[in-house]
XYZ file of C-alpha atoms in Angstrom:
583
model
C -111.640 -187.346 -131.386
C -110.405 -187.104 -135.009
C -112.567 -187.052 -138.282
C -112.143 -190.638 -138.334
C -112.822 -191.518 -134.860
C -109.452 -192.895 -134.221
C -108.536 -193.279 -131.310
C -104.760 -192.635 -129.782
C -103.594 -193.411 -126.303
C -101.549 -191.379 -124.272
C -97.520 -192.628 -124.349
C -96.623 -192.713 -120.831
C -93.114 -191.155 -119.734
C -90.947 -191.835 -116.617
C -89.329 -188.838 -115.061
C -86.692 -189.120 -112.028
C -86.210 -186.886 -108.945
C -83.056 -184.588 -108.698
C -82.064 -182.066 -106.520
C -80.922 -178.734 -108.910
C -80.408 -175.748 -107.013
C -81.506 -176.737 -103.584
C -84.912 -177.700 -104.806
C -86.266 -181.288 -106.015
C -86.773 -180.876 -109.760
C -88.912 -184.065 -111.592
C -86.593 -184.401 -115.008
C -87.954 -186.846 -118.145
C -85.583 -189.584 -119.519
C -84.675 -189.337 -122.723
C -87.233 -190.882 -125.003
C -85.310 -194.353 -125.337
C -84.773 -194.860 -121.725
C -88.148 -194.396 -121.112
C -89.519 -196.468 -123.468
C -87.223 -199.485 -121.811
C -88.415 -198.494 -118.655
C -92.069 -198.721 -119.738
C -91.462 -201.959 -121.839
C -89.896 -203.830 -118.294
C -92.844 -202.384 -116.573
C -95.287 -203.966 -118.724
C -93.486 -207.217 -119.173
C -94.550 -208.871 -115.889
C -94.821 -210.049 -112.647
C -91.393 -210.106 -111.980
C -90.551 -206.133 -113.042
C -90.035 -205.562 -109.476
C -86.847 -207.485 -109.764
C -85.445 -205.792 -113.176
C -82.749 -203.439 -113.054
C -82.895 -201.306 -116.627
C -79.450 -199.490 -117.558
C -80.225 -195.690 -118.579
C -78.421 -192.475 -119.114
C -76.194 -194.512 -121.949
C -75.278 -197.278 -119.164
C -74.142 -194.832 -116.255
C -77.303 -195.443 -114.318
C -79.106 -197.887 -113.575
C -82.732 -197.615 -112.311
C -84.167 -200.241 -110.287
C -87.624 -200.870 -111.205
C -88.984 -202.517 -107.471
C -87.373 -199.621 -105.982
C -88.139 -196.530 -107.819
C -84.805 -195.958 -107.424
C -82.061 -194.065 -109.860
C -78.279 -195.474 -109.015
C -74.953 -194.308 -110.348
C -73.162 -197.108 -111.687
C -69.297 -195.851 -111.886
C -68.998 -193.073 -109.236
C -70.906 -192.857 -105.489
C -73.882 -190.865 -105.305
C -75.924 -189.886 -102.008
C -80.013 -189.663 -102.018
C -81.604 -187.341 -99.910
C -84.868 -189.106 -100.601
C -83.167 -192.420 -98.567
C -82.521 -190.063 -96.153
C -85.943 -188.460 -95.963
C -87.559 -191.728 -95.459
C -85.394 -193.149 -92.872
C -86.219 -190.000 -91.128
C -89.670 -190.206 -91.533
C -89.834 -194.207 -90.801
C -87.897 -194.156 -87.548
C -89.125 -190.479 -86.376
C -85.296 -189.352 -86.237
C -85.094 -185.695 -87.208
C -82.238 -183.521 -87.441
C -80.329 -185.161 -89.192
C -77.400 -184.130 -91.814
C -76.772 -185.243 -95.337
C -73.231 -183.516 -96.615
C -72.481 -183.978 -100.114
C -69.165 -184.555 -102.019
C -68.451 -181.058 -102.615
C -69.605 -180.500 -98.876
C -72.915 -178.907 -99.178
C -75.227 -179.904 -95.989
C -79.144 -180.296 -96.168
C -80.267 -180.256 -92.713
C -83.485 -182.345 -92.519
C -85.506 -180.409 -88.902
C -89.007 -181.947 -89.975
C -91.028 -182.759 -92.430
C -92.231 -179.514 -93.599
C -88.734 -177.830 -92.714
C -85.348 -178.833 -94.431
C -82.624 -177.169 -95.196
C -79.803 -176.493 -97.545
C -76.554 -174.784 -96.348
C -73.158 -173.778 -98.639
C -69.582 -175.494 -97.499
C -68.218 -173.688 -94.650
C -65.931 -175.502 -92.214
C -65.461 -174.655 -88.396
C -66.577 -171.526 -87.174
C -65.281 -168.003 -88.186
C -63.979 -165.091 -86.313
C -68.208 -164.453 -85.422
C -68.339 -167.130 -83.360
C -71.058 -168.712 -86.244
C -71.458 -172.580 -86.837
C -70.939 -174.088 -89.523
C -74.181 -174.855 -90.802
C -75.816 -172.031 -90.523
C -73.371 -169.480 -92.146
C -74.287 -168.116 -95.209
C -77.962 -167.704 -96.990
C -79.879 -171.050 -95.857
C -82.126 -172.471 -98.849
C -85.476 -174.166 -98.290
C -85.452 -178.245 -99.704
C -89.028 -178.844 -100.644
C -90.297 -182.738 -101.994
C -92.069 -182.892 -104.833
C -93.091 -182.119 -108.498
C -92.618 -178.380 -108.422
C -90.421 -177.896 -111.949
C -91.141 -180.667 -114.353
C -88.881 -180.393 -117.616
C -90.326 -180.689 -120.426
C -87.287 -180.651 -122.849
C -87.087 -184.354 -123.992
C -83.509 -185.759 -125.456
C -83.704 -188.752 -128.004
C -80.759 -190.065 -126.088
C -77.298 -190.842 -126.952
C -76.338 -193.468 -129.461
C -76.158 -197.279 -128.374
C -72.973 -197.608 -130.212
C -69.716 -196.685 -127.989
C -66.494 -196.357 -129.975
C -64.029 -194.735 -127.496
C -63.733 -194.574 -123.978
C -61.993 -191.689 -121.947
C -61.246 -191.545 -118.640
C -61.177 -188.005 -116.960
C -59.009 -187.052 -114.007
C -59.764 -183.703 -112.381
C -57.128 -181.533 -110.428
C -57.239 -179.866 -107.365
C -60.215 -179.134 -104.848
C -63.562 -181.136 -104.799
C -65.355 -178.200 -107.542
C -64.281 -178.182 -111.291
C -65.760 -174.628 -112.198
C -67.042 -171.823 -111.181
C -70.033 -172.966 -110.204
C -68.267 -175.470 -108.055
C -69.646 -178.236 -109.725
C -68.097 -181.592 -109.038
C -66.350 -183.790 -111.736
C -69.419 -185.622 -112.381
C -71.270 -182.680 -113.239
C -68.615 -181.044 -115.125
C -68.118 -184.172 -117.667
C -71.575 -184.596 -117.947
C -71.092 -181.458 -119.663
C -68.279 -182.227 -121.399
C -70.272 -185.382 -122.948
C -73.309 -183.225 -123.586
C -71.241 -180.951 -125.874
C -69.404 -183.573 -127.499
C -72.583 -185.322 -128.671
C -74.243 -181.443 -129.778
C -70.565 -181.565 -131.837
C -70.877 -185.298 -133.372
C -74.227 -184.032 -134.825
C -72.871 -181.429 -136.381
C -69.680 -181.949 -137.488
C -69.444 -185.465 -138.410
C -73.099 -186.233 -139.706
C -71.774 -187.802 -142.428
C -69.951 -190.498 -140.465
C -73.284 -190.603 -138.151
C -75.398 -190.818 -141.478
C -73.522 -193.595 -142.838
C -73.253 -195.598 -139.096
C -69.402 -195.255 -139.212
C -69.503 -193.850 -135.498
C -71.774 -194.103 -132.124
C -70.092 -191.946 -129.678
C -67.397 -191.143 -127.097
C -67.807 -192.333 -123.419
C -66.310 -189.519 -120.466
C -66.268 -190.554 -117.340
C -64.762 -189.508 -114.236
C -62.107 -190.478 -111.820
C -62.302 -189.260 -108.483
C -58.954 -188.887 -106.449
C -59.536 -185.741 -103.872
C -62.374 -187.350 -101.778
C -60.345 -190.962 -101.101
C -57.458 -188.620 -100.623
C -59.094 -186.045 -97.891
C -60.935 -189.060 -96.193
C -57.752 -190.486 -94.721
C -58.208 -188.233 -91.548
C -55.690 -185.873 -92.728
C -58.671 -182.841 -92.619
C -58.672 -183.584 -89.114
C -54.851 -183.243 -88.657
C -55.023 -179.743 -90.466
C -57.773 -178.681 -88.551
C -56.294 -178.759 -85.410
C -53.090 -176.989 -86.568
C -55.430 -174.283 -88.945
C -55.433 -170.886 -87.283
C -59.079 -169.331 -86.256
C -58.754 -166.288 -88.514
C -60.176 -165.662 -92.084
C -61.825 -169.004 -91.482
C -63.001 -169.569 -95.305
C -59.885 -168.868 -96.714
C -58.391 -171.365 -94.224
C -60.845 -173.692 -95.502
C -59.972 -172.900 -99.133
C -56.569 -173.633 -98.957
C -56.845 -176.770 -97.039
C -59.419 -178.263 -99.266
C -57.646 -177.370 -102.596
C -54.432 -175.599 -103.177
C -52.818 -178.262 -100.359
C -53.639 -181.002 -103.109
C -50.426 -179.754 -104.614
C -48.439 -179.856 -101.505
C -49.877 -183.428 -100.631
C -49.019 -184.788 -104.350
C -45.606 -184.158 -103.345
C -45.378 -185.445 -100.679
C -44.468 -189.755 -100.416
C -46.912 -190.928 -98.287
C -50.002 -189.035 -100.254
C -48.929 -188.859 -103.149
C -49.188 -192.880 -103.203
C -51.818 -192.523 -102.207
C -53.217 -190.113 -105.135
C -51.433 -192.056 -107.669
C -52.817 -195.530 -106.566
C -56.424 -194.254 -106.641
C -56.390 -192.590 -109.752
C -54.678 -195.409 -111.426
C -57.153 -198.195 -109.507
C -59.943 -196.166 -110.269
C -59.233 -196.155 -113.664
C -58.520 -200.108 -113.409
C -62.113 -200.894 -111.613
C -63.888 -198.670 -114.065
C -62.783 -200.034 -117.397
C -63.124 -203.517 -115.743
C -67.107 -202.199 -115.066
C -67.241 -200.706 -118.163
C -66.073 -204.043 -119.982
C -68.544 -206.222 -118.073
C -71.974 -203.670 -119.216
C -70.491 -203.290 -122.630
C -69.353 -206.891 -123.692
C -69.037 -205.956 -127.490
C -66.879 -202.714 -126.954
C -63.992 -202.826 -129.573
C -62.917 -199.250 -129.083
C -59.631 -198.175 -127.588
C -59.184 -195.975 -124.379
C -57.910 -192.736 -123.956
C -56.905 -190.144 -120.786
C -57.513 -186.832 -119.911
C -56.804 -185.102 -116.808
C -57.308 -181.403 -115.833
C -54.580 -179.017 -113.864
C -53.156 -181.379 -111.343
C -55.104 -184.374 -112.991
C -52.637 -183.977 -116.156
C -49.371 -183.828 -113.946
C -50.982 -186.976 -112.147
C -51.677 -188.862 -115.493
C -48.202 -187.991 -116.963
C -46.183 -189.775 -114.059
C -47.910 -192.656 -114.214
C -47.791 -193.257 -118.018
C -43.863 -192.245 -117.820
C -43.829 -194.803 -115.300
C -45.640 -198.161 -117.114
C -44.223 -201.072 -119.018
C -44.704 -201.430 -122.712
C -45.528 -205.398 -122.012
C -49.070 -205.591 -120.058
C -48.075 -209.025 -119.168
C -51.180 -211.692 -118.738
C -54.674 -210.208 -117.451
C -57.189 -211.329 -115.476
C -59.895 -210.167 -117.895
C -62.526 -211.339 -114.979
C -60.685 -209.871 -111.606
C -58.933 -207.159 -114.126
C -55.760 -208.044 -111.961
C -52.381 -207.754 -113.819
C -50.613 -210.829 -113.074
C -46.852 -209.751 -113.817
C -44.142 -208.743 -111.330
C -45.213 -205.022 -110.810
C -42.072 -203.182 -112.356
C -41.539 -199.069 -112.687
C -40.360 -198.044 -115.882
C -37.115 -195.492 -116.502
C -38.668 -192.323 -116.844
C -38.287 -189.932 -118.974
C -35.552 -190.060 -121.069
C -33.696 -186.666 -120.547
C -30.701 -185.266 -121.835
C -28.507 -183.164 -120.702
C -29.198 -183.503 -117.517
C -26.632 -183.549 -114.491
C -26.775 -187.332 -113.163
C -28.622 -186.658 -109.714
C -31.583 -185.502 -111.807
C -32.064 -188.246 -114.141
C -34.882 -191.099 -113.807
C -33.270 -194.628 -112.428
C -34.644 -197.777 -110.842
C -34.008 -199.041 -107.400
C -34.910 -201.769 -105.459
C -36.712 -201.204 -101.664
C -35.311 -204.434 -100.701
C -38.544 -206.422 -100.766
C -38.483 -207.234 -104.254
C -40.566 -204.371 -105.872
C -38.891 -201.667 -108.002
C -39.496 -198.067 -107.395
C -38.939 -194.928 -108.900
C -35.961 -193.210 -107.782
C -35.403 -189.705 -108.899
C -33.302 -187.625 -107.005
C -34.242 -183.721 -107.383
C -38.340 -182.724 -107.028
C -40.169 -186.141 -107.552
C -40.892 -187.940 -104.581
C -39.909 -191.630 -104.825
C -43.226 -193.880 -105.184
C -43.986 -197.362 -106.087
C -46.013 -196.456 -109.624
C -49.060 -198.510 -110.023
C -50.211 -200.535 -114.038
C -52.951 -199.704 -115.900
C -54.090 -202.870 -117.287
C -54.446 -201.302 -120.849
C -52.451 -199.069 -123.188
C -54.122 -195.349 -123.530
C -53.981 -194.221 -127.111
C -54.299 -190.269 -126.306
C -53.052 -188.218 -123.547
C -55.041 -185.453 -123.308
C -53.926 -182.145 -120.418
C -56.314 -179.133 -119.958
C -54.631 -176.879 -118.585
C -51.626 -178.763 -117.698
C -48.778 -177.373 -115.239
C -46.737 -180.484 -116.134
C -44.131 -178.222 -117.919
C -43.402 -176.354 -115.111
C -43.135 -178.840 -112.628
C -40.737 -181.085 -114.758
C -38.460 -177.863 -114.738
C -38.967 -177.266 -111.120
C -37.911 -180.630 -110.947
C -34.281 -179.595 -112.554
C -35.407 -181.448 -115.783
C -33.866 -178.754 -118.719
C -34.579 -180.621 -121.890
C -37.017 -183.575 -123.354
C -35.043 -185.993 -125.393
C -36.642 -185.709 -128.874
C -37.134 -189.325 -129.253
C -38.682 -190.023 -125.779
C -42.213 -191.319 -125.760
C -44.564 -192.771 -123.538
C -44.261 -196.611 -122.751
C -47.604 -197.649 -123.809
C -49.475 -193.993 -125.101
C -48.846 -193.006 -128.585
C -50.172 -189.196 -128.592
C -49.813 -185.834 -125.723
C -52.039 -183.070 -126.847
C -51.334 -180.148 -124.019
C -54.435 -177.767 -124.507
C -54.408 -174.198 -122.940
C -55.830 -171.076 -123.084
C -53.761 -168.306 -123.556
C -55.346 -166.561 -120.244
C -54.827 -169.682 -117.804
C -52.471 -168.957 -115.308
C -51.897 -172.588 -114.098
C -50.879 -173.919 -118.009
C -47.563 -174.127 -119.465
C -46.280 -175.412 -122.601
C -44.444 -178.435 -123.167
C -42.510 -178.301 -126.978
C -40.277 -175.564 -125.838
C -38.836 -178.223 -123.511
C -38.160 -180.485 -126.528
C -37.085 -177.683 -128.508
C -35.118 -175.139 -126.267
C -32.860 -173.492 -129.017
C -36.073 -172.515 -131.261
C -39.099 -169.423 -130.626
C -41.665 -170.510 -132.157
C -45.758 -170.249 -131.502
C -47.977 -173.267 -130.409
C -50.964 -174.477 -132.509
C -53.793 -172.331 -133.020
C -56.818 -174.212 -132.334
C -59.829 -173.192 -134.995
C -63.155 -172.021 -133.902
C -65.381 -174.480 -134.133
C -67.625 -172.932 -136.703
C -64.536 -172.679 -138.583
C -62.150 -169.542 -139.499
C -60.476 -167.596 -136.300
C -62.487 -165.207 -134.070
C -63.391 -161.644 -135.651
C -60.686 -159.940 -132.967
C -58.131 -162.198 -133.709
C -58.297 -161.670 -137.268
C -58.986 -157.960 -136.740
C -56.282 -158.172 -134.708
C -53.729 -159.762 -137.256
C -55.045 -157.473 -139.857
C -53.898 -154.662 -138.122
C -50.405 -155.809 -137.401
C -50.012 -156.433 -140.907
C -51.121 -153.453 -141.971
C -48.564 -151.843 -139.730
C -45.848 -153.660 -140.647
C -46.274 -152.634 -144.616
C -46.599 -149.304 -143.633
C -43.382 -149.864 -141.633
C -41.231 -151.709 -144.042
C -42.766 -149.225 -147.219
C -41.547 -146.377 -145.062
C -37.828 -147.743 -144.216
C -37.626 -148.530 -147.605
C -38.649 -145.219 -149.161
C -36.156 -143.603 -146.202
C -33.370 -145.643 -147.588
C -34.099 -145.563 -151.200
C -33.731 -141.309 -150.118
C -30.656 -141.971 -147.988
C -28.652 -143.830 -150.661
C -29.370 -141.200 -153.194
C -28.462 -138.373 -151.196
C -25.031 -139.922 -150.008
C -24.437 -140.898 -153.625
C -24.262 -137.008 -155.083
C -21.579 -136.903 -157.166
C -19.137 -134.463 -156.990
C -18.293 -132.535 -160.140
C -14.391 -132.361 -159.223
C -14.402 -136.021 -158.302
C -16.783 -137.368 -160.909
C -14.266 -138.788 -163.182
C -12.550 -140.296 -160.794
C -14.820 -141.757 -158.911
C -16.609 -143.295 -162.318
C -14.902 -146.034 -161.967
C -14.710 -147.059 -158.474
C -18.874 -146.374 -158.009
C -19.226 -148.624 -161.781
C -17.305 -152.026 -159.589
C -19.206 -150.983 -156.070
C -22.133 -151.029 -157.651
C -22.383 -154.745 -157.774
C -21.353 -155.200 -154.266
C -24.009 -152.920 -153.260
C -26.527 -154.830 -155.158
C -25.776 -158.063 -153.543
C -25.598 -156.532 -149.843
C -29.035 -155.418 -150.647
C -30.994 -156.550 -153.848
C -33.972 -155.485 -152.829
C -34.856 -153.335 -149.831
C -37.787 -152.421 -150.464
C -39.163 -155.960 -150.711
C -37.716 -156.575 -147.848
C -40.830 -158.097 -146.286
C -41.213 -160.192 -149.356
C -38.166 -161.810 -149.064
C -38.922 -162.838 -145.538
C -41.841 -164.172 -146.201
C -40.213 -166.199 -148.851
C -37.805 -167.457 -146.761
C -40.271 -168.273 -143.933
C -42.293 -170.723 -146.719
C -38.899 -172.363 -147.775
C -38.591 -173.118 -143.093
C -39.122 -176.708 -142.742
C -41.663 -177.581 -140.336
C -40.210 -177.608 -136.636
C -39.924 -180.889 -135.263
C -41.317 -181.611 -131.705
C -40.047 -184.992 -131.561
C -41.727 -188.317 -130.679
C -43.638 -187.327 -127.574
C -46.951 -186.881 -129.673
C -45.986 -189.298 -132.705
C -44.043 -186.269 -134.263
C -46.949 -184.305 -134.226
C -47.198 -180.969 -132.814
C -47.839 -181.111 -128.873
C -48.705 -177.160 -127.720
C -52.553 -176.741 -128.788
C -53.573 -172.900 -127.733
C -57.289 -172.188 -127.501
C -58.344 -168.693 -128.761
C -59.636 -166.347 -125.940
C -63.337 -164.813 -126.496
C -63.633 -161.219 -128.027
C -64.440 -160.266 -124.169
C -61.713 -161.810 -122.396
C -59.301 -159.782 -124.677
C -60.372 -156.475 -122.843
C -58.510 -158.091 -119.837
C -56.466 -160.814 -119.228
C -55.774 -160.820 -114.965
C -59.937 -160.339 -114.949
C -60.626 -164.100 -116.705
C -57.559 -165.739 -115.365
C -59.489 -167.987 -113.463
C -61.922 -168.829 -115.271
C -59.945 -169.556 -118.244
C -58.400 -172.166 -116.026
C -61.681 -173.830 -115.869
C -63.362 -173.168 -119.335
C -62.583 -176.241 -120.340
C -65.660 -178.505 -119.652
C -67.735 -176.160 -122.162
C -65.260 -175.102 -124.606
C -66.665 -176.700 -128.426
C -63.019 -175.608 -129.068
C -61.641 -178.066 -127.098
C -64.271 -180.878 -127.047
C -64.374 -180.495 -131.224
C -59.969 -181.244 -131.370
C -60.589 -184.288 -128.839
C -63.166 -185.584 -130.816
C -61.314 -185.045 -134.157
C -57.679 -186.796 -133.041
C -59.602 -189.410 -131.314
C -61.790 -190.374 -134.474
C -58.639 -190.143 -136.660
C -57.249 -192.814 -135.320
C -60.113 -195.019 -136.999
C -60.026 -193.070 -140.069
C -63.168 -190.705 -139.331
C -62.682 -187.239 -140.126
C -64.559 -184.208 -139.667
C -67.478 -183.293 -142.271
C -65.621 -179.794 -143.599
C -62.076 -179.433 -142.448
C -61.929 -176.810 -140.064
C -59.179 -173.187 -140.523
């Protein structure tokens, strides 16, 4: 009790249960969602019955059941399971996750967790109990106590994010959920920082990520089972690898799946903004796409493939009510005839995409809105359009119904490729640096260009000095010849003066000449804006380039580099820019 005998009650706070590293860990809301959560409990009899959105509308908790549900992706609870298993006395039993992880529940004091590992190996070992078994305990054993305000009501953009091969993202193998959730963490950490003024002034809420999910619909069509019984029994996991990721590329060309990947990535995307619409009912913002690796390719055949009419809507069913039509693709040039995009008819009324040389042929599904951005991480789409026989991008090609293509790559990744050289075949030149997100370039980089300068002055001094020596020693005059020669050096000596009027500044001129370049022009893909965005590699990763291949291929999800440009192009569009431009 205080000096003046005031008295202050505690504030209650709701925590939820999540499993983080095999183990149950209680984590808080963020101080909004709890306060809703405490205001519906304290309403009423009928709290039992509320459900109270939370995590900035992506779950929902229902109150009567103490119960924390995803509201745009599928999530499974091992607590259901636990208390089935408890209720009906049925142990043993097997809860597999997305990214097929098993907890094994034996009894109630023993359960559990075992890493993905299919079919047995060479050891004759099962499945579930290869590997370094983890212990699943119930409980409050870790409570959090870091505490988030939460995330801004206010939603002014929504972007949907396709991921690319495999069921893991990272390193960590980390879903897609988990792997935007950091992307969306970062982006708000950046919105704090570098547009505070806009924030300040109530200009801007935020940016909405969420995920589309293509490889589980994909690998639950029984195929696994077909490849299982044709997979030979030796080096079992790397069997397993390739089956459960780097086939993803091999099934996306193929007809039959790749249908089947393009209609659930574009339905998903469908249902979700359809969701989305219904929980947000005074969204204004626009929508943009970004897909990862195979995601990107994935994304960038179905926008070459939509109609610039939507045609009517169902805003309720979200159903597009127009004849379903595939757009001419890209509009190449040339190109030998068998290789260019056309439209045919499968007899049944429907149009499909008929493209002769690397494309399969599929029937390409509408979105049932127009993306403003196309964002690729790590995008193979350049490589595959070439692989495809595709030499050249027609300069004034664009998407049907997406104004901008950003293709965003670090230097390191061995899965990215660029795109402008495509558009521009005749012309070297470098993609777009993207700036450090505290501004400037990285110390090594500059370091790095500091040096090469440096070299190149000492290079260019020392030709010229070399020359300046040559010309004067082949230009002795001889004392027999000197009058007669007087005459023929006095007219050379203006031709020699404009062959070379300055070679010592030779470096000077060139740079003159490089401000007087015009600015290369990428065509129409991106608006007329550049298209090849680089990142800059970490003072570390410089030491060796084959040792962070990999994971510069999937950097992306934490990289303020790459959130901090998405952010930026996405806000310009409305007119927001950042705080301090950034160099």
């Amino acid at each position: 009790m205080d000096a003046g005998g005031l008295y202050e009650p505690v504030s209650p706070h709701w925590f939820y249960c999540k499993v983080i590293d095999s183990k149950e860990t209680w984590i808080p809301f963020n101080s909004e969602d709890s306060q809703q959560l405490e205001e519906a409990y304290s309403s009423g009899k009928d709290c039992n019955e509320k459900v109270v959105p939370t995590d900035g509308g992506r779950y929902d908790v229902h109150l009567g059941e103490r119960m924390r549900y995803a509201v745009y992706w599928d999530e499974q609870a091992s607590e259901e399971t636990y208390m089935l298993a408890v209720t009906q006395d049925d142990w043993k039993k097997k809860l597999e996750s997305p990214n097929r992880e098993i907890i094994v529940l034996h009894n109630p004091k023993l359960m559990v967790h075992y890493q993905p590992v299919a079919g047995s190996d060479e050891w004759g070992s099962t499945p579930t109990e290869q590997g370094r078994p983890r212990t699943v305990k119930r409980g409050v054993e870790n409570i959090s106590v870091d505490i988030h305000c939460g995330e801004p009501l206010q939603i002014d953009h929504l972007v949907f994010v396709v991921h690319g091969i495999g069921p893991a993202c990272d390193l960590r193998f980390r879903s897609i959920v988990q792997c935007v959730n950091d992307f969306r963490s970062v982006s708000l950490n950046l919105l704090q920082t570098h547009f505070k003024k806009a924030q300040e002034n109530q200009q801007i809420g935020r940016i909405e990520f969420l995920p589309v999910n293509w490889h589980s619909p994909l690998h639950s069509t029984g195929v696994d089972v077909d490849l299982q019984r044709i997979t030979l029994p030796s080096i079992n996991r790397l069997r397993h690898f390739t089956n459960d990721t780097i086939l993803d590329v091999f099934f996306y060309n193929s007809p039959t799946y790749c249908q089947t990947i393009v209609d659930t990535v574009a339905s998903e995307m469908n249902r979700i903004y359809m969701l989305f619409l219904q929980r947000n009912p005074d969204f204004k913002g626009g929508v943009s796409i970004a897909g990862h690796s195979l995601g990107s390719l994935i994304l960038f055949d179905i926008l070459t493939n939509q109609k610039d009419s939507l045609g009517d809507i169902d805003s309720k069913k979200g159903i597009n009510t127009s004849t379903p039509q595939s757009a001419s693709g890209l509009n190449m040039s040339n190109i030998p005839k068998e290789s260019e995009f056309c439209n045919s008819a499968d007899g049944t009324g429907n149009d499909y995409l008929d493209v002769g040389i690397g494309q399969v042929s599929v029937k390409y599904p509408r979105l049932i809105y127009k993306p403003e951005i196309f964002f690729a991480f790590g995008s193979p789409i350049g490589m595959f359009l070439t692989v495809r026989g595709l030499k050249r991008i027609d300069p004034n090609y664009k998407f049907p119904t997406c104004k901008g293509f950003f293709n965003i790559y670090h230097p390191f990744d061995p899965v990215a490729y660029r795109i402008e050289p495509m558009v521009v075949p005749g012309v070297e030149f470098e993609p777009m640096l993207i700036p450090h997100h505290k501004g400037r370039k990285r110390m090594h980089l500059e370091l790095r260009e500091g040096l090469t300068r440096m070299s190149m002055d000492l290079k260019n001094n020392l030709l010229g000095s070399l020359r300046m020596a040559w010309k004067s020693f082949t230009r002795t005059p001889d004392p027999v010849l000197q009058s007669s020669e007087t005459t023929e050096e006095t007219e050379a000596e203006p031709v020699s003066s404009s062959e070379k009027p300055s070679d010592v500044n030779t470096e000077e001129t060139s740079e003159a000449v490089k401000e007087e370049v015009p600015p290369i022009n990428v065509g129409m893909l991106n608006g007329g804006q550049r298209i090849d965005y680089v990142l800059q590699e970490k003072p570390i990763e410089s030491f060796n380039e084959y040792l962070f291949a990999l994971q510069s291929h999937l950097c992306y999800w934490e990289s303020e580099d790459t959130v901090l440009l998405v952010l930026k192009e996405i806000y310009q569009t409305q007119g927001i820019f950042l705080d301090q431009p950034l160099q």
